[in-house]
């Protein structure tokens, strides 16, 4: 039995914490080398994380060990909850009315749903987004990234 209740889930969703990253995901912090990524579960308020266009933004809120039921695995390694808004890595990285954020469970790509309760991480940034990274299968030197929303309460 998971140590989690539906009442806790409702509170998280009302406060805007319903969308989260799997704790296996990593980010690039300012001042670190390209392959010296930081697990999202180690990110702290005040850290500067990589955004689009090689810029950085300040982390304003972090919640770790946020229990969620299930996540998706897509793009050969992005692990993220279905309600999390993202930009397709191969598309435009500009959020516009014509190119809005798309929920993972609604994006038209091949993906696998993984059932079960797991701890996830909620990260919010000043810019409202960040890039999360994952290593490509069978390649130690190939990393991919995806622009993900980090301003969930406003979406």
Coordinates of C-alpha atoms in Angstrom, one line a residue:
X1 CA 0.0 0.0 0.0
X2 CA 1.5 3.4 -1.0
X3 CA 2.1 6.0 1.7
X4 CA -0.1 8.5 0.0
X5 CA -3.7 9.5 0.1
X6 CA -6.1 11.0 -2.4
X7 CA -6.7 13.9 0.0
X8 CA -3.0 14.8 -0.3
X9 CA -3.3 14.5 -4.1
X10 CA -6.2 17.0 -4.1
X11 CA -4.2 19.5 -2.0
X12 CA -1.2 19.3 -4.4
X13 CA -3.5 19.8 -7.4
X14 CA -5.3 22.8 -5.8
X15 CA -1.9 24.4 -5.0
X16 CA -0.7 23.8 -8.6
X17 CA 1.7 21.0 -7.8
X18 CA 0.1 18.4 -9.9
X19 CA 2.7 18.2 -12.6
X20 CA 6.1 16.7 -11.9
X21 CA 9.4 15.3 -13.1
X22 CA 10.5 11.8 -12.4
X23 CA 13.3 12.0 -9.9
X24 CA 15.7 10.3 -12.4
X25 CA 15.6 13.5 -14.6
X26 CA 18.5 15.9 -14.5
X27 CA 19.1 19.6 -15.1
X28 CA 22.1 21.7 -16.0
X29 CA 23.0 24.2 -13.3
X30 CA 24.9 27.4 -14.0
X31 CA 28.7 27.0 -13.7
X32 CA 28.7 23.2 -14.3
X33 CA 30.2 21.4 -17.3
X34 CA 28.0 20.1 -20.1
X35 CA 27.9 16.5 -18.8
X36 CA 27.9 17.4 -15.1
X37 CA 24.2 17.3 -14.7
X38 CA 22.3 17.6 -11.3
X39 CA 19.4 15.3 -10.5
X40 CA 16.2 17.2 -10.1
X41 CA 15.8 15.8 -6.5
X42 CA 19.0 17.8 -5.6
X43 CA 17.9 21.1 -7.0
X44 CA 17.4 23.9 -4.4
X45 CA 15.6 27.2 -4.3
X46 CA 18.0 29.8 -5.6
X47 CA 19.8 27.5 -8.0
X48 CA 20.2 28.8 -11.6
X49 CA 19.0 26.2 -14.1
X50 CA 19.4 26.1 -17.9
X51 CA 16.6 27.4 -20.1
X52 CA 16.2 27.7 -23.8
X53 CA 18.7 29.8 -25.7
X54 CA 21.6 28.8 -23.4
X55 CA 20.2 31.1 -20.6
X56 CA 19.6 30.4 -16.9
X57 CA 16.8 31.2 -14.6
X58 CA 16.4 31.1 -10.8
X59 CA 14.6 28.3 -9.1
X60 CA 11.8 29.7 -6.9
X61 CA 10.1 26.6 -5.6
X62 CA 11.0 22.9 -5.2
X63 CA 9.0 20.1 -3.7
X64 CA 10.8 16.7 -3.5
X65 CA 9.3 13.3 -2.7
X66 CA 6.0 14.4 -4.1
X67 CA 4.2 11.1 -4.6
X68 CA 2.4 10.6 -7.9
X69 CA 0.7 7.6 -9.5
X70 CA 2.3 6.8 -12.8
X71 CA 4.4 8.6 -15.4
X72 CA 5.3 8.5 -19.1
X73 CA 8.6 7.6 -20.8
X74 CA 8.9 9.3 -24.1
X75 CA 11.7 10.5 -26.5
X76 CA 13.9 7.5 -25.3
X77 CA 14.3 8.8 -21.8
X78 CA 12.1 11.7 -20.7
X79 CA 10.3 10.6 -17.6
X80 CA 7.5 12.9 -16.6
X81 CA 3.9 12.9 -15.4
X82 CA 1.1 13.0 -18.0
X83 CA -0.3 16.3 -16.9
X84 CA 3.1 18.1 -17.3
X85 CA 3.2 20.7 -20.1
X86 CA 6.2 20.4 -22.5
X87 CA 7.4 21.6 -25.9
X88 CA 8.3 18.9 -28.4
X89 CA 12.1 18.8 -28.5
X90 CA 12.1 18.8 -32.4
X91 CA 9.7 21.7 -32.7
X92 CA 9.8 25.4 -32.0
X93 CA 10.8 26.3 -28.5
X94 CA 8.8 29.5 -28.5
X95 CA 5.6 29.4 -26.6
X96 CA 3.0 31.3 -28.5
X97 CA -0.8 31.1 -29.0
X98 CA -0.1 29.1 -32.2
X99 CA 2.5 26.9 -30.5
X100 CA 1.3 26.4 -26.9
X101 CA 2.5 24.1 -24.2
X102 CA 1.2 20.5 -24.7
X103 CA 0.5 18.1 -21.9
X104 CA 2.5 14.9 -22.1
X105 CA -0.6 12.7 -22.1
X106 CA -1.9 14.7 -25.1
X107 CA 1.2 15.0 -27.2
X108 CA 1.1 13.0 -30.4
X109 CA 4.3 10.9 -30.0
X110 CA 5.1 7.3 -29.1
X111 CA 5.2 7.0 -25.3
X112 CA 5.0 4.4 -22.6
X113 CA 2.9 4.7 -19.5
X114 CA 4.5 3.3 -16.4
X115 CA 2.1 2.5 -13.6
X116 CA 2.8 2.7 -9.9
X117 CA 3.4 5.2 -7.1
X118 CA 6.7 7.1 -7.2
X119 CA 8.3 10.1 -5.7
X120 CA 8.5 13.0 -8.2
X121 CA 9.9 16.5 -8.1
X122 CA 8.1 19.8 -8.6
X123 CA 10.3 22.7 -9.8
X124 CA 9.2 26.3 -10.4
X125 CA 11.4 29.0 -12.0
X126 CA 11.3 32.7 -12.6
X127 CA 11.3 32.2 -16.4
X128 CA 8.4 29.7 -16.1
X129 CA 10.4 26.9 -17.9
X130 CA 13.6 24.9 -17.7
X131 CA 15.3 22.1 -19.7
X132 CA 15.5 18.6 -18.3
X133 CA 17.9 16.2 -19.8
X134 CA 18.4 12.4 -20.2
X135 CA 21.1 10.2 -21.6
X136 CA 20.3 8.3 -24.8
X137 CA 20.1 4.6 -24.5
X138 CA 23.3 2.8 -25.6
X139 CA 25.3 6.1 -25.9
X140 CA 27.4 7.4 -23.0
X141 CA 28.1 10.7 -24.7
X142 CA 24.7 11.6 -26.2
X143 CA 22.3 13.6 -24.1
X144 CA 18.8 15.0 -25.1
X145 CA 16.8 17.8 -23.6
X146 CA 13.3 19.0 -23.5
X147 CA 11.8 22.4 -22.6
X148 CA 9.3 21.8 -19.8
X149 CA 7.0 24.2 -18.0
X150 CA 8.1 25.3 -14.6
X151 CA 5.2 27.6 -13.9
X152 CA 2.4 25.1 -13.5
X153 CA 0.1 27.1 -11.2
X154 CA -0.5 29.6 -14.0
X155 CA -1.3 27.1 -16.7

